[in-house]
């Protein structure tokens, strides 16, 4: 029996599979628009996959505006500019094609024309007042799961933090997940975004808001990432690996879109903006240390995650299985050439107290963590992350 009342939310429709991008135009015209706003970034705008989508929309007789100025890890000022642009263009449908940053800005551009305030006023939970324009979201990375979540993340440069617009109005009308759109992703991005998906799955699994449904999706994602991420990294043209990773990112997205992420993302937010560390890299680095911090609360769930990671679970204690799971994730990071310490990233150790304070500002994520995190705990966490003290031989320094 489920432990309490459960809510599960995701997009109205998901179209998944190799070649699914060819369905974007068909799905868009079902929404009966006259004017489509196609959102992307300058790199994706030059790809064959994007050009084909653009051509099909233009050939369908829609008037089409392309906005290709989305920047990586978008700042609030960039989000405000994009919102203003959408209000001027007045589209009837928004189509986002790109990584998580693009899809998050597409969400903001779909809500802006019907919600007149500054985007700053919508930062937080359920503050968007009116239904947005319909939107179709198609990821070109396998990581954020933004195509299936209700979150749009922006960076606050002055505060050196990340925050988000969280609203049911952020769900896509149609999420189109086509692994073929991900084959041009360079190995470094494949690794970072894939590990972001892993952190979504593991943090959703640890979240106090998890339930048997989000757990089963998280475990499926963990198993797929273990199996397919190293291959997608070393052999970018492997369609099987790309398909596995697209499925993993999407299932992890639905899982954390409902169970939430916890202390891993809270820790990552504290140093990612300050040191310009890509989101996936910062989350991946935090993950094994936060798993270690959460060990006392996770023994009950250790067996299943060990199975998903394909660790020999026979006869081992639950405590040992959790430790082996941490070691397996650290090993996966090593295979993907990811940093395992803050020192490697050039973060000075004397900043640890400040990072700990900033981590505690992410109260929404920390409230979902299975272990309460005090300022002392956070300091200790960052000190371990600096020194590579994982207790499972994770140091790379
Ligand atoms: Fe993330």
Coordinates of C-alpha atoms and ligand atoms in Angstrom, one line a residue:
X1 CA 0.0 0.0 0.0
X2 CA 1.2 3.5 -0.8
X3 CA 2.2 5.3 2.4
X4 CA 0.1 8.5 1.9
X5 CA -1.8 10.4 -0.8
X6 CA 0.2 10.6 -3.9
X7 CA 0.2 13.0 -6.8
X8 CA 2.0 12.3 -10.1
X9 CA 2.3 14.9 -12.8
X10 CA 3.9 14.9 -16.2
X11 CA 3.3 16.3 -19.7
X12 CA 0.0 15.7 -21.4
X13 CA 1.8 13.6 -24.1
X14 CA 5.2 12.1 -24.6
X15 CA 6.4 11.0 -28.1
X16 CA 9.6 8.8 -27.7
X17 CA 11.9 7.1 -30.1
X18 CA 14.4 7.4 -32.9
X19 CA 12.9 9.7 -35.6
X20 CA 10.3 11.2 -33.2
X21 CA 11.5 14.8 -34.1
X22 CA 9.7 14.3 -37.4
X23 CA 6.5 14.4 -35.4
X24 CA 7.0 17.8 -34.0
X25 CA 5.3 19.6 -36.9
X26 CA 2.4 17.2 -36.8
X27 CA 2.0 17.8 -33.0
X28 CA 2.3 21.5 -33.4
X29 CA -0.4 21.8 -36.1
X30 CA -2.8 19.8 -33.9
X31 CA -2.6 22.8 -31.5
X32 CA -4.0 24.9 -34.4
X33 CA -1.5 27.8 -34.2
X34 CA -0.9 30.5 -36.8
X35 CA 2.4 31.6 -35.5
X36 CA 5.1 29.4 -33.9
X37 CA 8.1 30.6 -31.8
X38 CA 11.0 28.2 -32.2
X39 CA 13.5 28.5 -29.3
X40 CA 17.0 27.2 -29.3
X41 CA 20.7 28.3 -28.9
X42 CA 23.3 29.3 -31.5
X43 CA 25.0 25.9 -31.6
X44 CA 21.9 23.8 -32.0
X45 CA 20.5 26.2 -34.5
X46 CA 23.3 25.1 -36.9
X47 CA 22.6 21.3 -36.6
X48 CA 20.9 19.2 -39.3
X49 CA 18.3 18.0 -36.7
X50 CA 17.2 21.6 -35.9
X51 CA 17.2 22.7 -39.5
X52 CA 14.9 19.8 -40.4
X53 CA 12.4 20.7 -37.6
X54 CA 12.5 24.4 -38.7
X55 CA 11.9 23.4 -42.4
X56 CA 8.9 21.2 -41.5
X57 CA 7.3 24.0 -39.4
X58 CA 7.9 26.6 -42.2
X59 CA 6.6 24.3 -44.9
X60 CA 3.4 23.7 -43.0
X61 CA 2.3 27.2 -43.7
X62 CA 2.8 28.5 -40.1
X63 CA 4.5 31.9 -39.7
X64 CA 7.7 31.1 -37.8
X65 CA 9.9 33.2 -35.5
X66 CA 13.3 31.6 -34.5
X67 CA 14.8 32.7 -31.2
X68 CA 18.3 31.3 -31.0
X69 CA 19.9 33.4 -28.3
X70 CA 19.5 31.1 -25.3
X71 CA 22.7 31.0 -23.3
X72 CA 24.0 28.1 -21.2
X73 CA 22.9 28.1 -17.6
X74 CA 20.7 31.2 -18.3
X75 CA 20.8 34.2 -16.0
X76 CA 17.7 35.9 -14.8
X77 CA 18.4 38.9 -17.0
X78 CA 18.5 36.6 -20.0
X79 CA 15.2 35.1 -19.0
X80 CA 13.6 38.5 -18.7
X81 CA 14.9 39.5 -22.2
X82 CA 13.5 36.2 -23.6
X83 CA 10.2 36.8 -21.9
X84 CA 10.0 40.4 -23.4
X85 CA 10.8 39.0 -26.8
X86 CA 7.9 36.4 -26.5
X87 CA 5.5 39.2 -25.5
X88 CA 6.5 41.2 -28.6
X89 CA 6.3 38.3 -31.0
X90 CA 2.9 37.0 -29.7
X91 CA 3.1 33.4 -30.9
X92 CA 0.3 30.8 -30.5
X93 CA 2.7 27.9 -29.7
X94 CA 6.3 27.7 -28.4
X95 CA 8.6 24.9 -29.6
X96 CA 11.8 24.4 -27.6
X97 CA 14.6 22.3 -29.2
X98 CA 17.8 22.1 -27.2
X99 CA 19.4 21.2 -23.9
X100 CA 17.9 22.0 -20.5
X101 CA 18.7 25.7 -20.6
X102 CA 16.8 26.0 -23.9
X103 CA 13.9 24.0 -22.7
X104 CA 13.7 26.1 -19.5
X105 CA 13.8 29.4 -21.4
X106 CA 11.1 28.0 -23.8
X107 CA 8.9 27.4 -20.7
X108 CA 9.5 31.0 -19.6
X109 CA 8.7 32.2 -23.1
X110 CA 5.4 30.3 -23.1
X111 CA 4.2 31.7 -19.9
X112 CA 5.4 35.3 -20.5
X113 CA 2.7 36.5 -23.0
X114 CA -0.1 35.5 -20.6
X115 CA 1.6 36.6 -17.4
X116 CA 2.6 40.3 -17.4
X117 CA 4.9 40.5 -14.4
X118 CA 8.7 40.3 -14.4
X119 CA 10.0 36.7 -14.4
X120 CA 11.6 37.6 -11.0
X121 CA 8.1 37.7 -9.6
X122 CA 7.4 34.2 -10.6
X123 CA 10.5 32.6 -9.0
X124 CA 9.3 30.2 -6.5
X125 CA 6.5 27.6 -6.3
X126 CA 3.1 28.1 -7.9
X127 CA 3.4 31.9 -8.5
X128 CA 2.5 31.8 -12.2
X129 CA -1.1 33.1 -12.4
X130 CA -2.4 32.3 -15.8
X131 CA -2.3 29.4 -18.2
X132 CA 0.6 29.7 -20.6
X133 CA 0.8 29.3 -24.4
X134 CA 1.0 25.6 -25.5
X135 CA 4.5 24.3 -25.8
X136 CA 6.4 21.4 -27.3
X137 CA 9.7 20.5 -25.8
X138 CA 12.4 18.4 -27.6
X139 CA 15.7 17.7 -25.8
X140 CA 19.0 17.5 -27.6
X141 CA 20.8 16.2 -24.5
X142 CA 20.1 13.3 -22.2
X143 CA 20.3 14.9 -18.8
X144 CA 18.0 17.6 -17.3
X145 CA 14.7 15.8 -18.1
X146 CA 13.3 19.4 -18.4
X147 CA 11.0 18.1 -21.2
X148 CA 9.0 16.2 -18.5
X149 CA 9.3 18.5 -15.5
X150 CA 7.5 21.6 -14.2
X151 CA 10.7 23.5 -13.4
X152 CA 12.5 26.3 -15.2
X153 CA 15.9 27.0 -13.6
X154 CA 17.7 30.4 -13.8
X155 CA 20.9 31.7 -12.3
X156 CA 21.0 34.7 -10.0
X157 CA 24.4 36.2 -10.7
X158 CA 24.5 38.7 -7.9
X159 CA 23.4 36.2 -5.3
X160 CA 25.6 33.5 -7.0
X161 CA 22.8 31.0 -6.8
X162 CA 20.3 29.1 -8.9
X163 CA 16.6 29.3 -8.4
X164 CA 13.6 28.4 -10.4
X165 CA 10.0 29.0 -11.6
X166 CA 8.1 25.9 -10.4
X167 CA 4.6 25.7 -11.8
X168 CA 2.2 23.1 -13.3
X169 CA 2.0 25.6 -16.2
X170 CA 5.6 24.6 -17.0
X171 CA 4.6 21.1 -18.2
X172 CA 4.9 20.5 -21.9
X173 CA 1.8 19.9 -23.9
X174 CA 4.0 17.5 -25.8
X175 CA 7.5 16.2 -25.0
X176 CA 9.2 14.8 -28.1
X177 CA 12.2 12.7 -27.1
X178 CA 14.3 11.7 -30.1
X179 CA 17.6 10.0 -29.4
X180 CA 18.8 11.0 -32.9
X181 CA 18.8 14.6 -31.7
X182 CA 21.5 13.7 -29.1
X183 CA 24.1 12.0 -31.4
X184 CA 25.9 15.3 -32.1
X185 CA 26.5 15.9 -28.3
X186 CA 30.3 16.0 -27.6
X187 CA 31.6 13.4 -25.1
X188 CA 32.1 16.0 -22.3
X189 CA 28.5 17.1 -22.5
X190 CA 27.3 13.5 -22.8
X191 CA 29.1 12.7 -19.5
X192 CA 28.0 15.9 -17.6
X193 CA 24.4 15.7 -18.7
X194 CA 24.2 11.9 -18.2
X195 CA 25.5 12.3 -14.7
X196 CA 22.9 15.1 -14.1
X197 CA 20.3 12.5 -15.0
X198 CA 22.0 10.0 -12.6
X199 CA 21.9 12.6 -9.8
X200 CA 18.2 13.2 -10.5
X201 CA 17.4 9.5 -10.2
X202 CA 19.5 8.9 -7.1
X203 CA 18.3 12.1 -5.3
X204 CA 14.7 11.3 -6.2
X205 CA 15.3 7.8 -4.8
X206 CA 16.7 9.3 -1.5
X207 CA 14.0 12.0 -1.3
X208 CA 11.5 11.8 1.6
X209 CA 8.8 12.6 -1.1
X210 CA 9.6 9.4 -3.1
X211 CA 7.0 6.7 -3.5
X212 CA 6.9 3.3 -5.1
X213 CA 6.2 4.8 -8.5
X214 CA 9.0 7.4 -8.5
X215 CA 11.3 4.8 -7.1
X216 CA 10.7 2.3 -9.9
X217 CA 11.3 5.1 -12.5
X218 CA 14.5 6.1 -10.6
X219 CA 15.8 2.6 -10.4
X220 CA 15.1 2.1 -14.1
X221 CA 17.0 5.3 -14.9
X222 CA 20.0 4.2 -12.7
X223 CA 20.2 0.8 -14.4
X224 CA 20.0 2.4 -17.9
X225 CA 22.7 5.0 -17.1
X226 CA 25.1 2.3 -15.7
X227 CA 24.6 0.3 -18.8
X228 CA 24.6 3.0 -21.5
X229 CA 26.5 6.1 -20.3
X230 CA 30.0 4.8 -20.7
X231 CA 29.2 3.6 -24.2
X232 CA 27.5 6.9 -25.2
X233 CA 30.6 8.7 -23.9
X234 CA 33.2 6.6 -25.8
X235 CA 31.1 5.8 -28.9
X236 CA 28.9 8.9 -29.6
X237 CA 27.3 7.3 -32.7
X238 CA 26.0 4.3 -30.8
X239 CA 22.2 4.7 -31.3
X240 CA 21.5 1.9 -28.7
X241 CA 23.5 3.9 -26.1
X242 CA 21.9 7.2 -27.1
X243 CA 18.4 5.6 -26.9
X244 CA 19.2 4.1 -23.5
X245 CA 20.3 7.5 -22.2
X246 CA 17.3 9.4 -23.7
X247 CA 15.0 6.9 -21.9
X248 CA 17.1 7.2 -18.7
X249 CA 17.0 11.0 -18.6
X250 CA 13.3 11.1 -19.3
X251 CA 12.4 8.5 -16.6
X252 CA 14.7 10.2 -14.1
X253 CA 13.0 13.5 -15.1
X254 CA 9.5 12.1 -14.3
X255 CA 10.9 10.6 -11.1
X256 CA 12.4 13.8 -9.7
X257 CA 9.7 15.9 -11.2
X258 CA 7.4 14.3 -8.6
X259 CA 9.8 13.2 -5.8
X260 CA 12.1 16.2 -6.1
X261 CA 15.9 16.3 -5.7
X262 CA 17.5 16.8 -2.3
X263 CA 20.9 17.7 -0.8
X264 CA 23.0 16.9 -3.9
X265 CA 21.5 19.7 -5.9
X266 CA 21.5 22.0 -2.9
X267 CA 25.3 21.4 -2.5
X268 CA 25.8 21.8 -6.3
X269 CA 23.9 25.1 -6.4
X270 CA 26.2 26.6 -3.7
X271 CA 29.3 26.4 -5.9
X272 CA 28.2 26.0 -9.6
X273 CA 27.4 29.6 -10.3
X274 CA 30.4 31.0 -8.3
X275 CA 32.9 28.8 -10.1
X276 CA 31.1 28.5 -13.5
X277 CA 30.9 24.7 -13.1
X278 CA 28.4 23.1 -15.5
X279 CA 25.2 21.9 -13.8
X280 CA 25.8 18.2 -14.4
X281 CA 29.4 18.3 -13.3
X282 CA 28.5 20.1 -10.0
X283 CA 25.7 17.7 -9.3
X284 CA 27.8 14.6 -10.1
X285 CA 30.6 15.8 -7.8
X286 CA 28.1 16.3 -5.0
X287 CA 26.3 13.0 -5.4
X288 CA 28.6 10.4 -3.8
X289 CA 29.3 12.7 -0.9
X290 CA 25.6 13.4 -0.3
X291 CA 24.9 9.6 -0.6
X292 CA 27.5 9.1 2.1
X293 CA 25.9 11.8 4.3
X294 CA 22.5 10.1 3.8
X295 CA 23.9 6.6 4.6
X296 CA 22.1 6.2 8.0
X297 CA 18.7 6.8 6.4
X298 CA 19.2 4.7 3.2
X299 CA 19.9 1.2 4.4
X300 CA 16.3 0.1 3.8
X301 CA 16.6 1.0 0.2
X302 CA 20.1 -0.1 -0.4
X303 CA 19.4 -3.5 -1.9
X304 CA 17.4 -2.2 -4.9
X305 CA 19.9 0.5 -5.9
X306 CA 22.7 -2.1 -5.6
X307 CA 20.8 -4.3 -8.0
X308 CA 20.2 -1.4 -10.4
X309 CA 24.0 -0.7 -10.4
X310 CA 24.6 -4.4 -11.0
X311 CA 26.7 -4.9 -7.8
X312 CA 26.9 -8.4 -6.5
X313 CA 24.3 -8.1 -3.7
X314 CA 24.5 -11.7 -2.5
X315 CA 25.0 -12.1 1.2
X316 CA 26.1 -8.5 1.8
X317 CA 24.7 -6.3 4.5
X318 CA 22.5 -3.4 3.5
X319 CA 25.0 -1.0 4.9
X320 CA 27.7 -2.5 2.8
X321 CA 25.5 -2.4 -0.3
X322 CA 24.9 1.3 0.1
X323 CA 28.7 1.9 0.5
X324 CA 29.3 -0.2 -2.6
X325 CA 26.7 1.8 -4.5
X326 CA 28.6 5.0 -3.6
X327 CA 31.8 3.4 -4.8
X328 CA 30.2 2.3 -8.0
X329 CA 29.0 5.8 -8.8
X330 CA 32.5 7.2 -8.0
X331 CA 34.0 4.6 -10.3
X332 CA 31.5 5.6 -13.1
X333 CA 32.6 9.2 -12.7
X334 CA 36.2 8.2 -13.0
X335 CA 35.5 6.3 -16.2
X336 CA 33.9 9.5 -17.5
X337 CA 36.9 11.6 -16.6
X338 CA 34.8 13.7 -14.1
X339 CA 36.3 15.6 -11.1
X340 CA 35.8 13.9 -7.8
X341 CA 37.0 16.8 -5.6
X342 CA 36.3 20.5 -5.2
X343 CA 40.1 21.0 -5.1
X344 CA 40.3 19.7 -8.7
X345 CA 37.9 22.4 -9.8
X346 CA 40.0 25.1 -8.2
X347 CA 37.6 25.9 -5.3
X348 CA 39.7 27.2 -2.4
X349 CA 39.2 25.4 0.9
X350 CA 38.8 28.6 2.9
X351 CA 35.5 29.2 1.1
X352 CA 34.0 26.1 2.7
X353 CA 32.1 28.0 5.4
X354 CA 30.6 30.3 2.8
X355 CA 29.6 27.3 0.6
X356 CA 27.9 25.7 3.6
X357 CA 25.9 28.9 4.3
X358 CA 24.8 29.1 0.7
X359 CA 23.9 25.4 0.6
X360 CA 21.4 26.0 3.5
X361 CA 19.7 28.6 1.3
X362 CA 18.3 25.7 -0.8
X363 CA 15.7 24.9 1.9
X364 CA 13.2 23.4 -0.6
X365 CA 15.7 20.7 -1.6
X366 CA 17.0 20.2 2.0
X367 CA 13.5 19.7 3.3
X368 CA 13.3 16.6 1.1
X369 CA 16.6 15.2 2.2
X370 CA 16.3 12.0 4.3
X371 CA 18.8 13.3 6.8
X372 CA 18.6 16.8 8.4
X373 CA 21.5 19.0 7.2
X374 CA 22.8 21.5 9.8
X375 CA 25.4 24.2 9.0
X376 CA 28.0 22.0 10.7
X377 CA 27.0 19.0 8.5
X378 CA 27.2 21.2 5.4
X379 CA 30.7 22.4 6.3
X380 CA 31.8 18.9 6.9
X381 CA 30.3 17.8 3.6
X382 CA 32.2 20.5 1.6
X383 CA 35.4 19.7 3.5
X384 CA 35.1 16.1 2.4
X385 CA 34.3 17.2 -1.1
X386 CA 37.4 19.4 -1.2
X387 CA 39.7 16.7 0.1
X388 CA 38.1 13.7 -1.6
X389 CA 37.2 12.0 1.7
X390 CA 34.6 9.6 0.6
X391 CA 35.7 6.6 2.6
X392 CA 35.3 4.5 -0.6
X393 CA 38.6 5.5 -2.3
X394 CA 37.1 8.2 -4.5
X395 CA 40.0 10.7 -4.3
X396 CA 41.3 11.8 -7.7
X397 CA 43.9 14.2 -6.4
Ligands
LIG1 FE1 19.8 18.7 -12.3

